[in-house]
Coordinates of C-alpha atoms in Angstrom, one line a residue:
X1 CA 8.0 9.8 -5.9
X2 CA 4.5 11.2 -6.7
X3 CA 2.3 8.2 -8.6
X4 CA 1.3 10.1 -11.1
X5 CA 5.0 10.4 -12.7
X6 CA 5.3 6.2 -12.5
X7 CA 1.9 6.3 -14.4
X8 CA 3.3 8.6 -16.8
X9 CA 6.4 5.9 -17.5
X10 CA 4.1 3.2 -17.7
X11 CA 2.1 5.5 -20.5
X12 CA 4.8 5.3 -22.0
X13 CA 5.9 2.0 -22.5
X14 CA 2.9 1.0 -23.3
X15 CA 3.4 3.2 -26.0
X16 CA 6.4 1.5 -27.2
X17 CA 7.3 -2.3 -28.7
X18 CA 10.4 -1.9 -29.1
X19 CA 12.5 -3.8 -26.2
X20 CA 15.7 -1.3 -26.2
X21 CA 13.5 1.8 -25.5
X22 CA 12.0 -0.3 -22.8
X23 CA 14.8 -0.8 -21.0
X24 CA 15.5 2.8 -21.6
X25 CA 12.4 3.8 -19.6
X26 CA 13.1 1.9 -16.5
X27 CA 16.2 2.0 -16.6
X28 CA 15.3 5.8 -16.4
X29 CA 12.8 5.4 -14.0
X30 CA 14.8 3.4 -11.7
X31 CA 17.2 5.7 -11.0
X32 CA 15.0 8.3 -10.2
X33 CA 14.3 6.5 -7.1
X34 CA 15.6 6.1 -3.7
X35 CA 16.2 2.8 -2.7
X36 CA 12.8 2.2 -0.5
X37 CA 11.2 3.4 -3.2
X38 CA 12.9 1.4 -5.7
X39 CA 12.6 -1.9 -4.6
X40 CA 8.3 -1.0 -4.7
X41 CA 8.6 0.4 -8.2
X42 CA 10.6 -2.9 -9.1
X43 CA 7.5 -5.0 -8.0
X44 CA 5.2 -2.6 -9.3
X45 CA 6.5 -2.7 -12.6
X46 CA 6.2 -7.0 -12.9
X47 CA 2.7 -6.8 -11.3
X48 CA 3.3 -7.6 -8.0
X49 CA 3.1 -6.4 -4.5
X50 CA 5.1 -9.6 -2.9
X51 CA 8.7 -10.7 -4.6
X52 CA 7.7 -14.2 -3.7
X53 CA 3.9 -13.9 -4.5
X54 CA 3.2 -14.5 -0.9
X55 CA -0.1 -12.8 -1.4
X56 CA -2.3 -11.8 -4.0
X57 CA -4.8 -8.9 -4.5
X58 CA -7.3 -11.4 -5.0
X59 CA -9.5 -8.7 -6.9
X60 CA -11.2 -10.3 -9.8
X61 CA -12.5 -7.8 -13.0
X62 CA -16.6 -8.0 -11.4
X63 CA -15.1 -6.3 -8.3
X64 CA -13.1 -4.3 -9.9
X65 CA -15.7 -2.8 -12.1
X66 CA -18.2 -2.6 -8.5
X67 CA -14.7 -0.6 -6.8
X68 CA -14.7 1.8 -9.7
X69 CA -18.6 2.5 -9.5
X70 CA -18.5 3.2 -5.8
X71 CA -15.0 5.2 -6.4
X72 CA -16.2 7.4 -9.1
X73 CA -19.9 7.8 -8.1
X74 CA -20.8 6.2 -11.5
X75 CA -23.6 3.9 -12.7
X76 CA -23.0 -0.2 -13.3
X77 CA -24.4 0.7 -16.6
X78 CA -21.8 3.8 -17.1
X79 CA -18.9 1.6 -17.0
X80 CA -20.1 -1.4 -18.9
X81 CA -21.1 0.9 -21.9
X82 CA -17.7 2.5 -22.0
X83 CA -15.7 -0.5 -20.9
X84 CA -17.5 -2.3 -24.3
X85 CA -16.5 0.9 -26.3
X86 CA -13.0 1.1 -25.1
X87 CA -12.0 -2.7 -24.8
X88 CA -10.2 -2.2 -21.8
X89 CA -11.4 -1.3 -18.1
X90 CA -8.2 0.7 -17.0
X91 CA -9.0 2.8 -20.2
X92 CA -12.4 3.0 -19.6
X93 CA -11.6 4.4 -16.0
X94 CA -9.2 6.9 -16.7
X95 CA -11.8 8.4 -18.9
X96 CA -14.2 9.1 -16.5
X97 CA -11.3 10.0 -14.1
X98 CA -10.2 13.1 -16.4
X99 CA -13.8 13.9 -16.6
X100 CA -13.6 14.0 -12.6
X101 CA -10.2 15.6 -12.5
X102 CA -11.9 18.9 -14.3
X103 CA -14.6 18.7 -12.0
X104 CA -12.5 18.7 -8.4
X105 CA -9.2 19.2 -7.5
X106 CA -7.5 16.3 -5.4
X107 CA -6.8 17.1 -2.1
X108 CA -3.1 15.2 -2.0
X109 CA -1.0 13.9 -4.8
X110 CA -0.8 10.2 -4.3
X111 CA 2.9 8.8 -4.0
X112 CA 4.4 5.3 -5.0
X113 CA 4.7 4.6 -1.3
X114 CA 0.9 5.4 -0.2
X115 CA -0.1 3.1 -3.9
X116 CA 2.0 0.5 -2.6
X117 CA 0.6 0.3 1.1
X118 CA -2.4 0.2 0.3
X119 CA -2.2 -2.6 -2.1
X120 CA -0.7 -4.2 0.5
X121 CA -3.3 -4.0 2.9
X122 CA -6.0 -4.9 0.3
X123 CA -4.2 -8.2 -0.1
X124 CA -3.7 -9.1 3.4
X125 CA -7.7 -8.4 3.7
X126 CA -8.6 -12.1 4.4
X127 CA -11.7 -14.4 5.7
X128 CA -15.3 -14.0 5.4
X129 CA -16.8 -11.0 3.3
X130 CA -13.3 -10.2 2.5
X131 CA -14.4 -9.5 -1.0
X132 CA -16.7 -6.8 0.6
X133 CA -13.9 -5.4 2.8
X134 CA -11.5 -4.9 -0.4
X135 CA -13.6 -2.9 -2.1

């Protein structure tokens, strides 16, 4: 499953308050999937990458925000002005990400499973300068 189309059903319930339509969604979603790729949208979906929250990203917002500078070849001073203006970092990225999209054309569609990984391996990132390594 491409991660763009688990983006799009998470667009869309945040769209939504009501609980029915919700469950609609996933429910939805969840049968799109095979079953590798089910159990990772599962976790996914409740903010995890571990079912027993063996391991954390251990990403706080400030290195976030220095992730998303480096990522998108923006200024400190970029993000800050349009994270105030939007209320909302993940908002305030995806702006300057469709900005970028009209710009270049990515090279390979991300899937579920590639999002997933690398979480993973972002979280096992342990140890001195670890910080440093996950960004």
């Amino acid at each position: 499953m491409l991660y763009k189309e688990l983006a799009k059903n998470y667009e869309r319930l945040e769209k939504t308050t009501k609980k029915l339509e919700k469950r609609d969604i996933l429910a939805e979603l969840y049968k799109s999937c095979d079953d590798e790729t089910l159990y990772k949208v599962v976790l996914l979906s409740m903010g995890v990458i571990y079912p027993h929250g063996e391991l954390e990203l251990g990403i706080a917002e400030e290195l976030m925000k220095k992730i998303i500078v480096k990522a998108l070849g923006i200024t400190e001073k970029e993000l800050e002005k349009k994270f105030k203006e939007k209320g909302d970092l993940g908002l305030a990225t995806e702006e300057f990400v469709e900005k970028r999209r009209q710009a270049t054309l990515m090279k390979r569609e991300l899937t579920v499973d590639m999002v997933f990984d690398n979480l993973r391996r972002i979280a096992e990132i342990s140890g001195e300068k670890s910080q440093e390594k996950k960004a």
